[in-house]
């Protein structure tokens, strides 16, 4: 394993499961270990080692994934048997599998849920190693990062049509798992960050890594951003945020953080960089001066940042579900925060600045502005295990999402706002009696995923 284990769980006389400090879950055969040929089988990444449970037969493992869902995976063929939607903000989640793995119980502070676990189907083993996925700003290029340090570059159309990738040279850019990605397709540049704190640049046209290496003293890299002209690279890690020149790798500015830096964004004109940390601070650093960054305080760890197209406003999303609009220069709040029931994980402004798209664990929201006030205009429930997004038409009338890290196969999903009508801004008592399945034209299948239905 890559790091020291922080949890060890035994299932049968021959199966041992470990979780390391990065959350990597690995299954081991004790018989192989005794014979001196132990080969660990990677099963996934958990955000909470205490959430792990194993079936008595050792064939299934359940855990809380980094994206806030509970995953059940087959320990023998790595097949994902269930991805369950749970309330990620409802305190610690604990899991318990049935002895034969056919059922799952999840428990949080307010709910105990029972799930039926379908029989697993094998997946391609090489794809189980997916560790990060990203889209370009136009939603056309998908970059997939792997645990062994290589990248795969696909088009959204290829993924949507399930066209297999052409076998080609797999350039290795990192010595370990890629955990953060950013894409500037217009300039042909990809940035990747690894667990060890190294940032690499890649050529989009060839898929080959470039020099130089960009290094934080400690990893992992939590977020990356590329300037519009691809001349600057911003990265966030445990020691704070850093800004680099893409051509030479020279460190332009080191931006401290009270705790680990979790998010970064570069202004459209490339004159400022914004960063958010785990302590709930938002910093804006002007590159025109050596003054200390302007700072403001959010309500919780800042995990998403986005500049408006004209660079005058900055939006932040935090783990408490608050979305705050700021003046991009003074970092003064522009109105009260919009409060969502789940963590705000991804943000994007429309080209005209009239709307903001916000992605949470289970939903994607279209937010409209009335002066300094923000209100949800429309909402759509999205499929499980979606990681990132991008506006795909002018005015952001549609959003393309990409995900599939837990399933091991990259998937795209389009959300079109036009024709959907007003969304739900609040549920009152009278609304409880509505048939939301008919209103939303959605239902949840046996795998707790979203399926569109017609009436």
Short mmCIF file of C-alpha atoms in Angstrom, two decimals:
data_model
loop_
_atom_site.label_atom_id
_atom_site.label_comp_id
_atom_site.label_asym_id
_atom_site.label_seq_id
_atom_site.Cartn_x
_atom_site.Cartn_y
_atom_site.Cartn_z
CA UNK A 1 0.00 0.00 0.00
CA UNK A 2 1.08 3.61 -0.59
CA UNK A 3 0.65 4.83 2.99
CA UNK A 4 0.31 3.58 6.56
CA UNK A 5 -3.04 1.92 7.32
CA UNK A 6 -5.39 3.75 9.67
CA UNK A 7 -8.02 1.00 9.86
CA UNK A 8 -7.93 -2.78 9.49
CA UNK A 9 -11.09 -4.85 9.07
CA UNK A 10 -11.17 -8.66 8.94
CA UNK A 11 -14.01 -10.47 7.18
CA UNK A 12 -13.17 -14.16 6.98
CA UNK A 13 -10.24 -16.35 7.92
CA UNK A 14 -8.60 -15.44 4.60
CA UNK A 15 -9.61 -11.84 3.92
CA UNK A 16 -8.20 -8.65 5.37
CA UNK A 17 -9.23 -5.14 4.33
CA UNK A 18 -7.11 -2.08 5.11
CA UNK A 19 -7.73 1.66 4.78
CA UNK A 20 -4.74 4.02 4.57
CA UNK A 21 -4.41 7.71 5.42
CA UNK A 22 -5.59 8.68 1.93
CA UNK A 23 -8.77 6.62 2.30
CA UNK A 24 -7.65 3.88 -0.11
CA UNK A 25 -9.42 0.59 0.57
CA UNK A 26 -7.39 -2.52 -0.26
CA UNK A 27 -8.38 -6.18 0.11
CA UNK A 28 -5.70 -8.79 0.92
CA UNK A 29 -5.59 -12.58 0.92
CA UNK A 30 -3.98 -13.86 4.11
CA UNK A 31 -3.05 -17.13 2.39
CA UNK A 32 -1.10 -15.17 -0.24
CA UNK A 33 0.53 -13.07 2.46
CA UNK A 34 1.71 -16.18 4.31
CA UNK A 35 3.12 -17.49 1.04
CA UNK A 36 4.95 -14.20 0.51
CA UNK A 37 3.05 -13.23 -2.64
CA UNK A 38 0.45 -10.83 -1.27
CA UNK A 39 -1.08 -8.61 -3.92
CA UNK A 40 -3.55 -6.07 -2.64
CA UNK A 41 -6.74 -5.47 -4.61
CA UNK A 42 -7.81 -1.80 -4.70
CA UNK A 43 -11.52 -1.40 -3.96
CA UNK A 44 -12.14 2.33 -3.76
CA UNK A 45 -11.62 5.48 -1.72
CA UNK A 46 -13.54 6.36 1.43
CA UNK A 47 -13.93 9.71 3.14
CA UNK A 48 -14.45 8.01 6.51
CA UNK A 49 -12.62 4.78 7.43
CA UNK A 50 -15.12 4.21 10.26
CA UNK A 51 -17.91 3.83 7.70
CA UNK A 52 -16.49 0.56 6.37
CA UNK A 53 -18.28 -2.77 6.72
CA UNK A 54 -17.72 -6.21 5.21
CA UNK A 55 -20.08 -9.07 4.56
CA UNK A 56 -19.39 -12.21 6.56
CA UNK A 57 -18.43 -14.10 3.41
CA UNK A 58 -15.81 -11.44 2.58
CA UNK A 59 -17.21 -10.86 -0.91
CA UNK A 60 -18.66 -7.37 -0.44
CA UNK A 61 -17.45 -4.13 1.14
CA UNK A 62 -19.53 -1.02 1.86
CA UNK A 63 -18.12 2.46 2.54
CA UNK A 64 -18.86 6.18 2.39
CA UNK A 65 -17.24 7.53 -0.77
CA UNK A 66 -15.52 10.88 -1.17
CA UNK A 67 -18.51 12.22 -3.12
CA UNK A 68 -20.90 11.62 -0.24
CA UNK A 69 -22.54 8.39 -1.45
CA UNK A 70 -22.34 4.91 0.04
CA UNK A 71 -20.77 2.37 -2.32
CA UNK A 72 -21.01 -1.42 -2.19
CA UNK A 73 -18.30 -3.16 -4.18
CA UNK A 74 -17.53 -6.81 -4.87
CA UNK A 75 -14.11 -7.69 -3.42
CA UNK A 76 -13.44 -10.38 -6.02
CA UNK A 77 -14.13 -8.63 -9.34
CA UNK A 78 -14.31 -4.94 -8.25
CA UNK A 79 -17.87 -4.64 -9.61
CA UNK A 80 -19.92 -1.83 -8.08
CA UNK A 81 -23.09 -3.45 -6.77
CA UNK A 82 -24.76 -0.35 -5.35
CA UNK A 83 -24.25 3.41 -5.09
CA UNK A 84 -26.74 4.66 -2.50
CA UNK A 85 -27.80 8.26 -1.95
CA UNK A 86 -27.44 9.22 1.69
CA UNK A 87 -27.69 12.53 3.55
CA UNK A 88 -24.01 13.51 3.51
CA UNK A 89 -24.59 16.48 5.83
CA UNK A 90 -26.48 14.41 8.39
CA UNK A 91 -23.51 13.56 10.60
CA UNK A 92 -21.31 10.44 10.36
CA UNK A 93 -22.64 7.61 8.19
CA UNK A 94 -22.21 4.01 9.27
CA UNK A 95 -22.85 0.92 7.17
CA UNK A 96 -23.64 -2.73 7.85
CA UNK A 97 -23.83 -5.41 5.17
CA UNK A 98 -25.92 -8.55 5.45
CA UNK A 99 -23.87 -11.74 5.98
CA UNK A 100 -24.22 -12.66 2.28
CA UNK A 101 -23.99 -9.06 1.02
CA UNK A 102 -27.55 -9.06 -0.34
CA UNK A 103 -28.70 -6.10 1.78
CA UNK A 104 -27.22 -2.95 3.29
CA UNK A 105 -28.18 -0.83 6.28
CA UNK A 106 -26.98 2.79 6.50
CA UNK A 107 -27.31 4.86 9.65
CA UNK A 108 -26.85 8.58 10.27
CA UNK A 109 -27.97 10.94 13.03
CA UNK A 110 -31.57 11.06 11.82
CA UNK A 111 -32.19 8.08 9.57
CA UNK A 112 -31.76 4.31 9.36
CA UNK A 113 -32.19 3.01 5.81
CA UNK A 114 -32.29 -0.48 4.34
CA UNK A 115 -31.16 -1.16 0.77
CA UNK A 116 -31.35 -4.18 -1.52
CA UNK A 117 -27.99 -4.95 -3.11
CA UNK A 118 -28.16 -6.30 -6.66
CA UNK A 119 -25.78 -8.99 -7.90
CA UNK A 120 -22.57 -7.43 -9.20
CA UNK A 121 -21.30 -7.52 -12.75
CA UNK A 122 -17.56 -7.52 -13.49
CA UNK A 123 -16.01 -4.30 -14.77
CA UNK A 124 -12.77 -3.82 -16.67
CA UNK A 125 -10.09 -3.98 -14.01
CA UNK A 126 -7.87 -1.28 -15.54
CA UNK A 127 -10.70 1.24 -15.17
CA UNK A 128 -11.18 0.65 -11.48
CA UNK A 129 -8.07 2.79 -11.03
CA UNK A 130 -9.82 6.04 -12.08
CA UNK A 131 -8.90 8.66 -9.48
CA UNK A 132 -10.01 11.98 -11.04
CA UNK A 133 -12.16 13.23 -13.94
CA UNK A 134 -12.43 16.71 -15.47
CA UNK A 135 -14.20 18.55 -18.32
CA UNK A 136 -13.00 21.50 -20.36
CA UNK A 137 -15.00 24.76 -20.21
CA UNK A 138 -16.90 23.90 -23.38
CA UNK A 139 -17.88 20.45 -22.14
CA UNK A 140 -16.29 18.69 -25.11
CA UNK A 141 -13.03 17.23 -23.77
CA UNK A 142 -12.96 14.74 -20.91
CA UNK A 143 -9.70 14.00 -19.11
CA UNK A 144 -9.46 10.94 -16.88
CA UNK A 145 -6.67 10.56 -14.32
CA UNK A 146 -5.56 7.22 -12.93
CA UNK A 147 -3.99 5.89 -9.78
CA UNK A 148 -0.82 4.88 -11.60
CA UNK A 149 -0.18 8.49 -12.72
CA UNK A 150 -1.28 8.42 -16.36
CA UNK A 151 -4.04 10.27 -18.21
CA UNK A 152 -6.61 9.34 -20.81
CA UNK A 153 -8.07 12.04 -23.08
CA UNK A 154 -11.49 11.44 -24.61
CA UNK A 155 -14.26 13.47 -26.19
CA UNK A 156 -17.63 13.71 -24.49
CA UNK A 157 -19.19 12.16 -27.60
CA UNK A 158 -16.92 9.11 -27.37
CA UNK A 159 -17.87 8.58 -23.75
CA UNK A 160 -21.57 9.16 -24.38
CA UNK A 161 -21.54 6.67 -27.26
CA UNK A 162 -19.32 4.27 -25.26
CA UNK A 163 -16.64 4.18 -27.93
CA UNK A 164 -13.62 2.29 -26.57
CA UNK A 165 -10.38 4.24 -26.33
CA UNK A 166 -7.76 3.47 -28.96
CA UNK A 167 -4.81 1.66 -27.45
CA UNK A 168 -1.94 4.14 -27.40
CA UNK A 169 1.15 5.04 -25.44
CA UNK A 170 0.23 5.65 -21.80
CA UNK A 171 2.55 8.43 -20.65
CA UNK A 172 3.16 8.36 -16.92
CA UNK A 173 3.35 11.84 -15.42
CA UNK A 174 3.18 11.03 -11.71
CA UNK A 175 4.55 8.38 -9.41
CA UNK A 176 1.16 7.94 -7.75
CA UNK A 177 -2.53 8.70 -8.01
CA UNK A 178 -3.74 11.79 -9.87
CA UNK A 179 -6.26 13.51 -7.59
CA UNK A 180 -6.89 16.89 -9.27
CA UNK A 181 -7.29 17.98 -12.90
CA UNK A 182 -7.90 21.17 -14.89
CA UNK A 183 -8.32 21.54 -18.67
CA UNK A 184 -7.87 24.52 -21.00
CA UNK A 185 -8.78 22.97 -24.34
CA UNK A 186 -8.57 26.28 -26.22
CA UNK A 187 -4.85 26.51 -25.38
CA UNK A 188 -4.25 22.75 -25.51
CA UNK A 189 -3.11 22.44 -21.88
CA UNK A 190 -3.99 20.01 -19.09
CA UNK A 191 -2.82 20.36 -15.48
CA UNK A 192 -2.75 17.42 -13.09
CA UNK A 193 -2.00 17.18 -9.39
CA UNK A 194 -0.99 14.12 -7.41
CA UNK A 195 -1.05 12.96 -3.83
CA UNK A 196 2.62 13.78 -3.32
CA UNK A 197 2.13 17.50 -4.03
CA UNK A 198 3.50 17.45 -7.60
CA UNK A 199 1.72 19.34 -10.40
CA UNK A 200 2.37 18.40 -14.04
CA UNK A 201 1.34 19.96 -17.34
CA UNK A 202 0.32 17.88 -20.35
CA UNK A 203 -0.11 18.52 -24.07
CA UNK A 204 -3.73 18.00 -25.04
CA UNK A 205 -2.83 17.16 -28.65
CA UNK A 206 -0.42 14.32 -27.82
CA UNK A 207 -1.33 13.34 -24.27
CA UNK A 208 2.34 13.67 -23.29
CA UNK A 209 3.52 15.37 -20.08
CA UNK A 210 5.57 18.56 -20.31
CA UNK A 211 8.31 19.96 -18.16
CA UNK A 212 8.67 21.51 -15.67
CA UNK A 213 7.54 19.88 -12.42
CA UNK A 214 5.66 22.16 -10.03
CA UNK A 215 5.96 21.11 -6.41
CA UNK A 216 4.21 21.78 -3.11
CA UNK A 217 6.16 20.61 -0.05
CA UNK A 218 3.25 18.35 0.87
CA UNK A 219 0.29 16.76 -0.84
CA UNK A 220 -2.27 16.01 -1.93
CA UNK A 221 -3.18 18.63 -4.54
CA UNK A 222 -6.79 19.56 -3.75
CA UNK A 223 -7.61 21.82 -6.72
CA UNK A 224 -6.13 23.32 -9.89
CA UNK A 225 -6.91 26.22 -12.22
CA UNK A 226 -5.47 27.36 -15.56
CA UNK A 227 -5.61 30.98 -16.74
CA UNK A 228 -7.42 31.78 -19.99
CA UNK A 229 -4.14 32.25 -21.87
CA UNK A 230 -2.67 29.16 -20.14
CA UNK A 231 0.23 31.26 -18.92
CA UNK A 232 -0.53 30.73 -15.23
CA UNK A 233 -1.32 27.65 -13.15
CA UNK A 234 -2.86 27.85 -9.68
CA UNK A 235 -2.79 24.94 -7.25
CA UNK A 236 -4.17 24.30 -3.76
CA UNK A 237 -2.65 21.95 -1.18
CA UNK A 238 -1.99 21.57 2.55
CA UNK A 239 0.51 24.46 2.69
CA UNK A 240 -1.83 26.89 0.89
CA UNK A 241 -2.28 28.01 -2.70
CA UNK A 242 0.51 28.63 -5.20
CA UNK A 243 0.65 30.41 -8.54
CA UNK A 244 3.14 29.32 -11.20
CA UNK A 245 4.20 30.30 -14.70
CA UNK A 246 3.29 27.51 -17.08
CA UNK A 247 6.30 28.05 -19.34
CA UNK A 248 9.12 27.82 -16.79
CA UNK A 249 7.44 26.56 -13.62
CA UNK A 250 8.63 29.63 -11.71
CA UNK A 251 6.73 30.26 -8.48
CA UNK A 252 4.94 33.60 -8.90
CA UNK A 253 3.20 33.76 -5.53
CA UNK A 254 2.69 31.57 -2.47
CA UNK A 255 -0.63 32.24 -0.72
CA UNK A 256 -0.84 30.98 2.86
CA UNK A 257 -3.94 29.36 4.32
CA UNK A 258 -5.13 28.92 7.90
CA UNK A 259 -5.70 25.26 7.10
CA UNK A 260 -5.33 23.32 3.84
CA UNK A 261 -6.26 25.22 0.67
CA UNK A 262 -9.17 23.42 -1.02
CA UNK A 263 -10.13 25.59 -4.00
CA UNK A 264 -8.57 28.05 -6.46
CA UNK A 265 -9.71 30.27 -9.34
CA UNK A 266 -7.85 32.71 -11.62
CA UNK A 267 -9.58 35.92 -12.69
CA UNK A 268 -10.51 36.16 -16.39
CA UNK A 269 -7.87 38.82 -17.05
CA UNK A 270 -5.20 36.87 -15.15
CA UNK A 271 -4.48 39.67 -12.67
CA UNK A 272 -5.75 37.97 -9.50
CA UNK A 273 -6.10 34.55 -7.96
CA UNK A 274 -8.73 33.49 -5.44
CA UNK A 275 -8.30 30.63 -2.99
CA UNK A 276 -10.43 29.03 -0.29
CA UNK A 277 -9.30 27.00 2.70
CA UNK A 278 -10.61 24.40 5.11
CA UNK A 279 -11.02 27.02 7.85
CA UNK A 280 -13.62 28.86 5.76
CA UNK A 281 -11.44 31.73 4.51
CA UNK A 282 -11.59 33.28 1.04
CA UNK A 283 -8.41 35.02 -0.12
CA UNK A 284 -8.03 37.22 -3.22
CA UNK A 285 -4.45 38.02 -4.22
CA UNK A 286 -3.69 40.81 -6.67
CA UNK A 287 -0.69 40.02 -8.86
CA UNK A 288 -0.07 43.73 -9.47
CA UNK A 289 1.21 44.28 -5.91
CA UNK A 290 3.04 42.48 -3.14
CA UNK A 291 0.41 43.37 -0.55
CA UNK A 292 -1.15 40.68 1.58
CA UNK A 293 -4.23 39.05 0.09
CA UNK A 294 -7.65 40.52 0.76
CA UNK A 295 -9.56 38.10 2.96
CA UNK A 296 -13.14 37.30 3.93
CA UNK A 297 -14.81 34.65 6.02
CA UNK A 298 -17.31 32.08 4.75
CA UNK A 299 -19.32 29.78 7.01
CA UNK A 300 -17.40 26.53 6.41
CA UNK A 301 -14.62 24.97 4.35
CA UNK A 302 -14.59 26.66 0.92
CA UNK A 303 -14.59 23.88 -1.69
CA UNK A 304 -15.69 25.80 -4.82
CA UNK A 305 -14.82 29.19 -6.36
CA UNK A 306 -15.79 30.86 -9.64
CA UNK A 307 -15.26 34.29 -11.20
CA UNK A 308 -17.94 35.98 -13.29
CA UNK A 309 -17.04 36.44 -16.96
CA UNK A 310 -16.28 40.15 -16.47
CA UNK A 311 -14.21 39.44 -13.36
CA UNK A 312 -16.16 41.80 -11.08
CA UNK A 313 -17.76 39.13 -8.90
CA UNK A 314 -16.55 36.00 -7.17
CA UNK A 315 -18.78 33.16 -5.99
CA UNK A 316 -17.83 30.73 -3.25
CA UNK A 317 -19.44 27.45 -2.21
CA UNK A 318 -18.75 25.79 1.13
CA UNK A 319 -19.39 22.50 2.88
CA UNK A 320 -22.31 23.91 4.86
CA UNK A 321 -24.20 24.47 1.59
CA UNK A 322 -23.82 28.26 1.57
CA UNK A 323 -23.20 30.05 -1.72
CA UNK A 324 -21.90 33.59 -1.27
CA UNK A 325 -21.36 36.31 -3.86
CA UNK A 326 -18.39 38.67 -3.26
CA UNK A 327 -16.99 41.81 -4.79
CA UNK A 328 -13.95 40.40 -6.58
CA UNK A 329 -11.64 43.26 -5.56
CA UNK A 330 -12.69 44.12 -2.01
CA UNK A 331 -14.03 40.67 -1.07
CA UNK A 332 -17.03 42.35 0.49
CA UNK A 333 -20.19 40.19 0.48
CA UNK A 334 -22.82 41.11 -2.10
CA UNK A 335 -26.03 40.30 -0.28
CA UNK A 336 -26.81 37.41 2.03
CA UNK A 337 -25.68 33.86 1.24
CA UNK A 338 -27.92 31.36 -0.52
CA UNK A 339 -28.26 28.35 1.80
CA UNK A 340 -28.59 24.88 0.28
CA UNK A 341 -29.16 21.62 2.18
CA UNK A 342 -26.00 20.00 0.76
CA UNK A 343 -22.39 21.09 0.24
CA UNK A 344 -21.88 23.38 -2.78
CA UNK A 345 -19.24 21.45 -4.74
CA UNK A 346 -19.04 23.22 -8.11
CA UNK A 347 -19.95 26.70 -9.44
CA UNK A 348 -20.10 28.40 -12.84
CA UNK A 349 -21.41 31.79 -13.99
CA UNK A 350 -23.37 32.21 -17.21
CA UNK A 351 -21.72 34.32 -19.92
CA UNK A 352 -24.00 37.28 -19.18
CA UNK A 353 -23.53 36.96 -15.42
CA UNK A 354 -27.28 36.73 -14.81
CA UNK A 355 -27.18 33.15 -13.55
CA UNK A 356 -24.99 30.93 -11.45
CA UNK A 357 -25.02 27.14 -11.72
CA UNK A 358 -24.44 25.31 -8.43
CA UNK A 359 -23.86 21.58 -8.08
CA UNK A 360 -24.41 19.74 -4.79
CA UNK A 361 -24.26 16.04 -3.93
CA UNK A 362 -27.63 15.16 -5.48
CA UNK A 363 -28.83 18.29 -7.27
CA UNK A 364 -27.86 20.96 -9.76
CA UNK A 365 -29.43 24.40 -9.36
CA UNK A 366 -29.83 27.39 -11.65
CA UNK A 367 -29.56 30.52 -9.49
CA UNK A 368 -30.84 33.92 -10.68
CA UNK A 369 -29.83 37.31 -9.31
CA UNK A 370 -32.13 40.21 -8.42
CA UNK A 371 -29.69 42.92 -7.40
CA UNK A 372 -27.73 41.49 -4.49
CA UNK A 373 -30.30 38.76 -3.81
CA UNK A 374 -29.93 35.25 -5.19
CA UNK A 375 -32.79 32.79 -5.63
CA UNK A 376 -33.07 29.30 -7.09
CA UNK A 377 -34.81 29.50 -10.45
CA UNK A 378 -34.72 25.81 -11.38
CA UNK A 379 -33.41 22.59 -9.87
CA UNK A 380 -32.73 19.16 -11.29
CA UNK A 381 -31.79 15.96 -9.52
CA UNK A 382 -28.72 14.40 -11.11
CA UNK A 383 -27.34 10.89 -11.35
CA UNK A 384 -25.09 9.61 -8.61
CA UNK A 385 -21.31 9.89 -8.81
CA UNK A 386 -21.07 13.06 -10.91
CA UNK A 387 -17.86 14.96 -10.27
CA UNK A 388 -17.56 18.10 -12.39
CA UNK A 389 -19.50 20.23 -14.85
CA UNK A 390 -19.28 22.83 -17.62
CA UNK A 391 -21.75 25.13 -19.41
CA UNK A 392 -22.22 23.73 -22.91
CA UNK A 393 -24.22 26.45 -24.70
CA UNK A 394 -24.11 30.25 -24.70
CA UNK A 395 -25.92 31.70 -21.72
CA UNK A 396 -25.52 28.43 -19.78
CA UNK A 397 -28.97 27.16 -20.79
CA UNK A 398 -27.50 23.69 -20.43
CA UNK A 399 -24.87 22.07 -18.26
CA UNK A 400 -22.83 18.96 -18.96
CA UNK A 401 -21.70 16.85 -16.03
CA UNK A 402 -19.08 14.13 -15.98
CA UNK A 403 -18.47 11.47 -13.38
CA UNK A 404 -18.15 7.74 -12.85
CA UNK A 405 -15.05 7.56 -10.68
CA UNK A 406 -16.71 5.16 -8.24
CA UNK A 407 -18.22 3.04 -11.01
CA UNK A 408 -14.90 2.91 -12.83
CA UNK A 409 -16.30 4.12 -16.17
CA UNK A 410 -16.49 7.80 -17.18
CA UNK A 411 -20.05 8.97 -17.92
CA UNK A 412 -21.56 12.26 -19.12
CA UNK A 413 -24.96 13.71 -18.30
CA UNK A 414 -26.63 16.79 -19.82
CA UNK A 415 -28.99 19.02 -17.85
CA UNK A 416 -31.08 21.36 -20.01
CA UNK A 417 -32.87 24.21 -18.23
CA UNK A 418 -35.04 25.32 -21.16
CA UNK A 419 -38.58 23.94 -21.00
CA UNK A 420 -38.17 22.61 -17.50
CA UNK A 421 -39.95 25.54 -15.86
CA UNK A 422 -39.58 26.87 -12.37
CA UNK A 423 -37.92 24.65 -9.85
CA UNK A 424 -38.65 24.04 -6.20
CA UNK A 425 -37.42 26.88 -3.98
CA UNK A 426 -39.19 25.64 -0.85
CA UNK A 427 -41.43 22.73 0.07
CA UNK A 428 -44.46 23.73 2.10
CA UNK A 429 -47.07 21.48 3.67
CA UNK A 430 -49.37 21.59 0.64
CA UNK A 431 -46.48 20.57 -1.61
CA UNK A 432 -45.95 17.39 0.37
CA UNK A 433 -49.10 15.93 -1.20
CA UNK A 434 -47.92 16.42 -4.77
CA UNK A 435 -46.71 13.55 -6.90
CA UNK A 436 -43.14 14.73 -7.35
CA UNK A 437 -42.41 11.72 -9.53
CA UNK A 438 -44.87 13.16 -12.08
CA UNK A 439 -43.76 16.76 -11.57
CA UNK A 440 -40.07 16.01 -12.03
CA UNK A 441 -40.57 13.13 -14.51
CA UNK A 442 -37.96 11.18 -12.57
CA UNK A 443 -37.90 8.04 -10.50
CA UNK A 444 -35.25 6.20 -8.51
CA UNK A 445 -34.30 2.70 -9.63
CA UNK A 446 -33.11 -0.23 -7.50
CA UNK A 447 -29.55 1.13 -7.54
CA UNK A 448 -30.73 4.47 -6.10
CA UNK A 449 -29.95 6.15 -9.42
CA UNK A 450 -32.13 8.60 -11.33
CA UNK A 451 -34.17 7.44 -14.32
CA UNK A 452 -36.26 9.72 -16.54
CA UNK A 453 -39.84 8.59 -17.15
CA UNK A 454 -42.54 9.76 -19.55
CA UNK A 455 -46.25 10.12 -18.78
#
